[in-house]
N, CA, C and O atoms as a MOPAC input file, in Angstrom:
PM7 MOZYME 1SCF
protein

 N     74.43400 1   175.18000 1   100.45200 1
 C     73.77900 1   176.00400 1    99.58800 1
 C     73.34900 1   177.32300 1   100.37000 1
 O     73.45400 1   178.46200 1    99.91600 1
 N     72.94700 1   177.04600 1   101.37200 1
 C     72.40700 1   178.39300 1   102.22600 1
 C     73.52800 1   179.60000 1   102.22300 1
 O     73.30600 1   180.80600 1   102.11700 1
 N     74.99100 1   178.82800 1   102.39300 1
 C     75.98500 1   179.89800 1   102.63400 1
 C     75.99700 1   180.84400 1   101.36100 1
 O     76.32500 1   182.02600 1   101.46600 1
 N     75.60800 1   180.24700 1   100.09900 1
 C     75.47800 1   181.02500 1    98.99000 1
 C     74.19700 1   181.83500 1    98.51600 1
 O     74.11200 1   182.47000 1    97.46500 1
 N     73.18500 1   181.68700 1    99.51800 1
 C     72.16700 1   182.37800 1    99.47900 1
 C     71.19100 1   181.68300 1    98.63700 1
 O     70.32600 1   182.39100 1    98.12100 1
 N     71.17300 1   180.36800 1    98.39600 1
 C     70.38500 1   179.41100 1    97.37300 1
 C     69.41100 1   178.27300 1    98.07900 1
 O     69.91000 1   177.41100 1    98.80400 1
 N     68.14400 1   178.32200 1    97.84700 1
 C     67.44000 1   177.29300 1    98.53700 1
 C     67.32600 1   176.24500 1    97.52900 1
 O     67.69400 1   176.45700 1    96.37300 1
 N     66.84600 1   175.14600 1    97.89100 1
 C     66.94800 1   173.72800 1    97.16700 1
 C     66.59900 1   173.97600 1    95.88300 1
 O     67.45400 1   173.76600 1    95.02200 1
 N     65.33400 1   174.45000 1    95.50100 1
 C     64.72600 1   174.50500 1    94.14800 1
 C     65.70000 1   175.64000 1    93.29500 1
 O     65.94200 1   175.41700 1    92.10900 1
 N     66.17600 1   176.71700 1    93.88500 1
 C     66.89700 1   177.56400 1    93.22500 1
 C     68.17300 1   176.91100 1    92.60100 1
 O     68.47800 1   177.13300 1    91.42900 1
 N     68.97800 1   176.02100 1    93.49400 1
 C     69.98000 1   175.39500 1    93.17800 1
 C     69.59700 1   174.42300 1    92.19500 1
 O     70.40300 1   174.33200 1    91.26900 1
 N     68.46100 1   173.56900 1    92.12300 1
 C     68.19300 1   172.74300 1    91.24100 1
 C     67.94000 1   173.46400 1    89.73200 1
 O     68.28200 1   172.89900 1    88.69300 1
 N     67.37100 1   174.63100 1    89.75600 1
 C     66.99500 1   175.52000 1    88.56600 1
 C     68.47200 1   175.91100 1    88.01800 1
 O     68.76600 1   175.86200 1    86.82300 1
 N     69.33500 1   176.29400 1    89.01800 1
 C     70.65400 1   176.80200 1    88.46800 1
 C     71.33900 1   175.42700 1    87.82800 1
 O     71.82200 1   175.58800 1    86.70700 1
 N     71.42400 1   174.31400 1    88.30600 1
 C     72.08700 1   173.13000 1    88.00800 1
 C     71.50400 1   172.89600 1    86.47200 1
 O     72.23100 1   172.83300 1    85.48100 1
 N     70.23400 1   172.79200 1    86.45800 1
 C     69.72500 1   172.38800 1    85.13600 1
 C     69.93600 1   173.27400 1    83.93500 1
 O     70.14400 1   172.90100 1    82.78100 1
 N     69.84900 1   174.52900 1    84.40000 1
 C     70.17600 1   175.60700 1    83.19800 1
 C     71.49300 1   175.73600 1    82.61200 1
 O     71.74800 1   176.05700 1    81.45100 1
 N     72.50200 1   175.38000 1    83.77100 1
 C     73.97200 1   175.25900 1    83.51200 1
 C     74.42000 1   174.07000 1    82.64700 1
 O     75.61200 1   173.94900 1    82.36100 1
 N     73.46800 1   173.15600 1    82.20800 1
 C     73.65900 1   172.17500 1    81.45000 1
 C     72.86400 1   172.13400 1    80.09300 1
 O     73.21400 1   171.35100 1    79.21000 1
 N     71.86500 1   172.92300 1    79.94200 1
 C     71.16700 1   173.15500 1    78.65200 1
 C     71.07100 1   174.68100 1    78.24500 1
 O     70.88400 1   175.55500 1    79.09100 1
 N     71.19700 1   174.91900 1    77.03700 1
 C     71.06300 1   176.19100 1    76.57000 1
 C     69.70200 1   176.79200 1    76.80500 1
 O     69.74400 1   177.99000 1    77.08400 1
 N     68.61300 1   176.29500 1    76.76400 1
 C     67.27100 1   176.82000 1    77.27400 1
 C     66.38500 1   175.85900 1    77.71400 1
 O     66.31400 1   174.78700 1    77.11400 1
 N     65.61700 1   176.12000 1    78.79400 1
 C     64.69400 1   175.09900 1    79.23200 1
 C     63.45200 1   176.00500 1    79.88200 1
 O     63.65400 1   177.13500 1    80.32800 1
 N     62.16100 1   175.37400 1    79.87700 1
 C     61.05500 1   176.03700 1    80.33200 1
 C     61.12600 1   175.73400 1    82.00500 1
 O     61.84300 1   174.81000 1    82.38900 1
 N     60.55100 1   176.34000 1    82.73900 1
 C     60.19100 1   175.88300 1    84.29900 1
 C     59.55000 1   174.83600 1    84.36800 1
 O     59.61800 1   174.23600 1    85.44100 1
 N     58.79600 1   174.30900 1    83.38100 1
 C     58.16400 1   173.08600 1    83.49700 1
 C     58.89100 1   171.93000 1    83.14400 1
 O     58.61500 1   170.81300 1    83.58200 1
 N     59.92200 1   172.19900 1    82.27000 1
 C     60.87000 1   171.15900 1    81.92900 1
 C     61.88100 1   170.77600 1    83.22900 1
 O     62.24100 1   169.61800 1    83.43600 1
 N     62.22200 1   171.73900 1    83.94100 1
 C     63.02100 1   171.70500 1    85.27300 1
 C     62.18700 1   171.20000 1    86.04400 1
 O     62.70800 1   170.29500 1    86.69500 1
 N     61.02300 1   171.37600 1    86.30300 1
 C     60.07900 1   170.59400 1    87.23300 1
 C     60.28400 1   169.14800 1    86.90600 1
 O     60.57500 1   168.37900 1    87.82200 1
 N     60.14600 1   168.67200 1    85.57000 1
 C     59.91300 1   167.22000 1    85.41800 1
 C     61.11100 1   166.85600 1    85.50700 1
 O     61.23400 1   165.73000 1    85.98900 1
 N     62.17800 1   167.44100 1    85.19100 1
 C     63.80800 1   166.76100 1    85.18100 1
 C     64.04500 1   166.52100 1    86.85200 1
 O     64.51200 1   165.45800 1    87.26100 1
 N     63.69100 1   167.56600 1    87.71300 1
 C     64.06600 1   167.47900 1    89.08500 1
 C     62.95300 1   166.83300 1    89.92900 1
 O     63.15000 1   166.66000 1    91.13200 1
 N     61.80500 1   166.47300 1    89.36100 1
 C     60.61300 1   166.02000 1    90.00200 1
 C     60.33900 1   166.88300 1    91.34100 1
 O     60.02100 1   166.37000 1    92.41300 1
 N     60.50000 1   168.19500 1    91.13500 1
 C     59.97800 1   169.09700 1    92.25500 1
 C     58.51900 1   169.65800 1    91.70600 1
 O     58.16600 1   169.64300 1    90.52700 1
 N     57.83300 1   170.10400 1    92.70800 1
 C     56.40100 1   170.77700 1    92.31500 1
 C     56.87300 1   171.95600 1    91.32000 1
 O     57.88200 1   172.65300 1    91.42900 1
 N     55.97600 1   171.99000 1    90.42000 1
 C     55.97600 1   173.17900 1    89.31800 1
 C     56.16700 1   174.56000 1    90.00900 1
 O     56.98000 1   175.42200 1    89.67700 1
 N     55.17700 1   174.62000 1    91.13500 1
 C     55.06900 1   175.94200 1    91.81400 1
 C     56.26600 1   176.51500 1    92.64400 1
 O     56.42600 1   177.71800 1    92.85100 1
 N     57.31500 1   175.24800 1    93.21900 1
 C     58.19700 1   175.55200 1    93.66400 1
 C     59.43700 1   176.12900 1    92.98900 1
 O     60.24600 1   176.88900 1    93.52200 1
 N     59.48300 1   175.54800 1    91.43600 1
 C     60.34700 1   176.07600 1    90.47100 1
 C     60.14600 1   177.28500 1    90.11600 1
 O     61.05700 1   178.10600 1    90.00400 1
 N     58.36200 1   177.63900 1    89.80300 1
 C     58.17600 1   178.95900 1    89.40600 1
 C     58.57400 1   180.06500 1    90.40900 1
 O     58.94500 1   181.17500 1    90.02500 1
 N     58.47200 1   179.68100 1    91.83700 1
 C     58.84900 1   180.77200 1    92.68200 1
 C     60.48400 1   180.79900 1    92.71100 1
 O     61.01300 1   181.80700 1    93.18000 1
 N     61.28900 1   179.75700 1    92.23900 1
 C     62.65500 1   179.94500 1    92.21400 1
 C     63.01100 1   180.78900 1    91.06600 1
 O     63.95800 1   181.57600 1    91.10200 1
 N     62.29800 1   180.63400 1    90.11100 1
 C     62.44900 1   181.27500 1    88.71700 1
 C     62.23600 1   182.94900 1    89.26100 1
 O     63.08900 1   183.82000 1    89.09600 1
 N     61.30200 1   183.09400 1    89.73400 1
 C     61.00600 1   184.56600 1    90.10600 1
 C     62.06600 1   185.19300 1    90.96900 1
 O     62.57700 1   186.28300 1    90.70900 1
 N     62.35900 1   184.47400 1    91.97300 1
 C     63.34700 1   185.04000 1    92.79100 1
 C     64.87100 1   185.26700 1    92.31400 1
 O     65.64700 1   186.15400 1    92.66900 1
 N     65.06600 1   184.24400 1    91.43900 1
 C     66.59100 1   184.54800 1    90.77700 1
 C     66.41500 1   185.50300 1    89.46700 1
 O     67.28500 1   186.34900 1    89.26300 1
 N     65.49600 1   185.40700 1    88.72600 1
 C     65.15400 1   186.48500 1    87.85100 1
 C     65.37900 1   187.78100 1    88.09500 1
 O     66.10200 1   188.46200 1    87.36700 1
 N     64.76000 1   188.24600 1    89.17300 1
 C     64.82000 1   189.44700 1    89.79400 1
 C     66.29200 1   189.97000 1    90.26800 1
 O     66.63800 1   191.14800 1    90.35200 1
 N     67.11300 1   188.75700 1    90.57000 1
 C     68.45600 1   188.98400 1    90.99700 1
 C     69.47400 1   188.99000 1    89.83200 1
 O     70.67300 1   189.19100 1    90.02600 1
 N     68.91400 1   188.75100 1    88.56000 1
 C     69.84900 1   188.59100 1    87.46000 1
 C     70.72000 1   187.33400 1    87.09100 1
 O     71.63400 1   187.32600 1    86.26700 1
 N     70.26600 1   186.25200 1    87.86100 1
 C     70.84800 1   184.77100 1    87.62700 1
 C     70.49100 1   184.36300 1    86.10600 1
 O     71.30800 1   183.75600 1    85.41300 1
 N     69.36500 1   184.69300 1    85.69000 1
 C     68.88700 1   184.09700 1    84.62300 1
 C     68.02300 1   185.16700 1    83.68700 1
 O     67.39200 1   186.11400 1    84.15700 1
 N     68.11200 1   184.84600 1    82.30600 1
 C     67.44600 1   185.66700 1    81.43800 1
 C     66.10100 1   184.73400 1    81.00700 1
 O     66.01900 1   183.51900 1    81.19200 1
 N     65.00200 1   185.64300 1    80.35000 1
 C     63.85700 1   184.65200 1    79.87600 1
 C     63.55300 1   185.40900 1    78.75800 1
 O     64.03500 1   186.52300 1    78.54900 1
 N     62.75000 1   184.82800 1    78.01600 1
 C     62.38400 1   185.16600 1    76.60700 1
 C     61.18000 1   184.27900 1    76.12000 1
 O     61.18500 1   183.08700 1    76.42700 1
 N     60.07000 1   184.84000 1    75.32000 1
 C     59.15900 1   183.94300 1    74.81800 1
 C     59.45800 1   183.06000 1    73.77300 1
 O     60.13000 1   183.41700 1    72.80600 1
 N     58.90400 1   181.68300 1    73.93000 1
 C     59.23000 1   180.71800 1    73.17000 1
 C     58.41000 1   181.06300 1    71.76400 1
 O     57.20200 1   181.27400 1    71.65700 1
 N     59.36900 1   181.05900 1    70.77100 1
 C     58.70300 1   181.39400 1    69.66100 1
 C     57.95600 1   180.30500 1    68.80200 1
 O     57.36700 1   180.58400 1    67.75700 1
 N     58.02300 1   179.19900 1    69.27000 1
 C     57.10300 1   178.29100 1    68.73600 1
 C     55.82600 1   178.07800 1    69.54200 1
 O     54.81300 1   177.64900 1    68.99000 1
 N     55.86200 1   178.38400 1    70.88800 1
 C     54.70600 1   178.04800 1    71.62700 1
 C     54.54900 1   179.24800 1    72.72800 1
 O     55.12500 1   179.17100 1    73.81300 1
 N     53.76400 1   180.31400 1    72.38600 1
 C     53.90200 1   181.53700 1    72.99700 1
 C     53.25000 1   181.55500 1    74.33300 1
 O     53.20400 1   182.68100 1    74.82700 1
 N     52.70700 1   180.54600 1    75.08200 1
 C     52.40600 1   180.54300 1    76.26700 1
 C     53.53700 1   180.05800 1    77.11900 1
 O     53.35500 1   179.94400 1    78.33100 1
 N     54.87100 1   179.71700 1    76.49300 1
 C     55.97800 1   179.13600 1    77.32100 1
 C     57.02900 1   180.30500 1    77.24900 1
 O     57.28900 1   180.97800 1    76.25200 1
 N     57.54700 1   180.40600 1    78.42000 1
 C     58.74000 1   181.15000 1    78.53100 1
 C     60.12800 1   180.46600 1    78.58800 1
 O     60.28200 1   179.71000 1    79.54700 1
 N     61.02200 1   180.58000 1    77.84700 1
 C     62.49100 1   180.05200 1    77.87000 1
 C     63.26200 1   180.62100 1    78.73100 1
 O     63.19300 1   181.84600 1    78.83700 1
 N     64.18200 1   179.86900 1    79.55600 1
 C     65.10800 1   180.42600 1    80.58000 1
 C     66.45400 1   179.98700 1    79.89900 1
 O     66.60700 1   179.03800 1    79.13000 1
 N     67.48200 1   180.96200 1    80.38600 1
 C     68.82900 1   180.85300 1    80.03800 1
 C     69.56600 1   181.29200 1    81.20600 1
 O     69.18400 1   182.23900 1    81.89500 1
 N     70.71200 1   180.55800 1    81.46500 1
 C     71.54500 1   181.02900 1    82.62300 1
 C     72.34600 1   182.24200 1    82.19200 1
 O     72.94900 1   182.32800 1    81.12300 1
 N     72.28500 1   183.23800 1    83.20700 1
 C     73.18700 1   184.68600 1    82.89300 1
 C     74.36100 1   184.30400 1    83.37800 1
 O     74.48000 1   183.34400 1    84.13800 1
 N     75.45300 1   185.12700 1    82.92000 1
 C     76.86200 1   184.89400 1    83.59900 1
 C     76.87700 1   185.15900 1    85.04900 1
 O     77.70800 1   184.59700 1    85.76200 1
 N     76.11800 1   185.87700 1    85.46900 1
 C     75.95900 1   185.77400 1    87.17300 1
 C     75.55300 1   184.49200 1    87.68900 1
 O     76.02300 1   183.96100 1    88.69600 1
 N     74.57600 1   183.98600 1    86.88100 1
 C     74.26400 1   182.46700 1    87.50800 1
 C     75.15800 1   181.46400 1    87.34000 1
 O     75.29400 1   180.57700 1    88.18300 1
 N     76.01300 1   181.53700 1    85.95900 1
 C     77.00500 1   180.54900 1    85.76900 1
 C     77.98000 1   180.89700 1    86.60400 1
 O     78.80100 1   179.99400 1    86.76200 1
 N     78.19100 1   181.87300 1    87.19600 1
 C     79.41400 1   182.29600 1    88.12500 1
 C     79.11900 1   181.79700 1    89.41700 1
 O     80.06000 1   181.31000 1    90.04300 1
 N     77.87200 1   181.82600 1    89.99700 1
 C     77.43900 1   181.19700 1    91.14500 1
 C     77.44100 1   179.67100 1    91.13700 1
 O     77.91600 1   179.05500 1    92.09100 1
 N     76.94400 1   179.08100 1    90.12800 1
 C     77.07000 1   177.60200 1    89.90300 1
 C     78.59900 1   177.06400 1    89.95800 1
 O     78.77800 1   175.90900 1    90.34600 1
 N     79.55800 1   177.75800 1    89.63100 1
 C     80.69400 1   177.41300 1    89.31200 1
 C     81.40300 1   177.46000 1    90.89600 1
 O     82.17000 1   176.56400 1    91.25000 1
 N     81.07000 1   178.54500 1    91.74300 1
 C     81.42500 1   178.43600 1    93.13100 1
 C     80.82100 1   177.58500 1    93.95000 1
 O     81.32800 1   177.20400 1    95.00500 1
 N     79.46800 1   177.15500 1    93.44000 1
 C     78.75300 1   175.99300 1    94.48500 1
 C     78.98000 1   174.66800 1    94.11200 1
 O     78.89500 1   173.75800 1    94.93700 1
 N     79.30200 1   174.45400 1    92.76600 1
 C     79.51700 1   172.93600 1    92.21600 1
 C     80.64500 1   172.28000 1    93.22300 1
 O     80.35900 1   171.21900 1    93.77700 1
 N     81.74300 1   172.81100 1    93.43300 1
 C     82.78200 1   171.92700 1    94.10300 1
 C     82.09500 1   171.24300 1    95.28300 1
 O     82.24300 1   170.02800 1    95.41000 1
 N     81.39000 1   171.89700 1    96.11600 1
 C     80.78000 1   171.47100 1    97.39100 1
 C     80.12900 1   170.30100 1    97.04100 1
 O     80.32500 1   169.30900 1    97.74300 1
 N     79.19300 1   170.21300 1    95.82700 1
 C     78.46000 1   169.22100 1    95.75500 1
 C     79.30800 1   167.97400 1    95.10000 1
 O     78.90400 1   166.82900 1    95.30300 1
 N     80.27400 1   168.16300 1    94.45500 1
 C     81.25500 1   167.13000 1    93.95200 1
 C     81.97400 1   166.51800 1    95.30000 1
 O     82.13300 1   165.30100 1    95.38800 1
 N     82.29100 1   167.17600 1    96.07400 1
 C     82.74000 1   166.93800 1    97.37600 1
 C     82.12100 1   165.94600 1    98.24500 1
 O     82.62200 1   164.95800 1    98.78200 1
 N     80.83800 1   166.43800 1    98.28100 1
 C     79.86400 1   165.73600 1    99.11000 1
 C     79.39600 1   164.32600 1    98.39500 1
 O     79.15000 1   163.34200 1    99.09200 1
 N     79.31800 1   164.30100 1    97.32200 1
 C     78.95200 1   163.29200 1    96.20400 1
 C     80.20500 1   162.17500 1    96.34700 1
 O     79.96100 1   160.97300 1    96.25100 1
 N     81.39100 1   162.61400 1    96.55600 1
 C     82.48500 1   161.68000 1    96.64500 1
 C     82.49000 1   160.90400 1    98.24600 1
 O     82.93200 1   159.78400 1    98.50100 1
 N     81.93500 1   161.75800 1    99.07700 1
 C     81.82200 1   161.33900 1   100.35400 1
 C     80.82200 1   160.33900 1   100.51100 1
 O     80.95000 1   159.37300 1   101.26300 1
 N     79.74500 1   160.58900 1    99.74400 1
 C     78.74300 1   159.57900 1    99.96600 1
 C     78.87800 1   158.44200 1    99.15900 1
 O     78.19200 1   157.47300 1    99.48600 1
 N     79.66900 1   158.32700 1    98.09400 1
 C     79.76100 1   156.94400 1    97.32400 1
 C     80.95500 1   156.36400 1    97.62500 1
 O     81.22500 1   155.26000 1    97.15200 1
 N     81.80000 1   157.00800 1    98.42600 1
 C     83.27800 1   156.29000 1    98.82900 1
 C     82.96200 1   154.88700 1    99.53900 1
 O     83.56500 1   153.83900 1    99.30800 1
 N     81.86700 1   155.06400 1   100.48000 1
 C     81.80900 1   153.39600 1   101.01000 1
 C     81.19100 1   152.33700 1    99.91600 1
 O     81.06700 1   151.15000 1   100.21500 1
 N     80.90800 1   152.71600 1    98.95900 1
 C     80.21600 1   151.58400 1    97.97100 1
 C     81.48400 1   151.09200 1    97.24300 1
 O     81.38000 1   150.00900 1    96.66800 1
 N     82.62300 1   151.71500 1    97.18900 1
 C     83.80700 1   151.13700 1    96.43900 1
 C     84.37800 1   150.07300 1    96.90800 1
 O     85.34100 1   149.58000 1    96.32200 1

């Protein structure tokens, strides 16, 4: 992940948003069981770099909805093969 400039929480955020149209940072924290403040920091870092878009939640004004931007989707597609390969290595002895 580091060779792509990603910290763990940033990748968790990227991964979750690549599978859902919209999520809040709180939802990502619950899904990944990561501390909410860690996810919030990841959101701020990657929003500044254009990997995600955000907009107010029309039904709950105190929440911000996050969406993956094309730049974020491209990064996810570059990083994902490494994780798939690693997963195969980990589970191979179990077969």
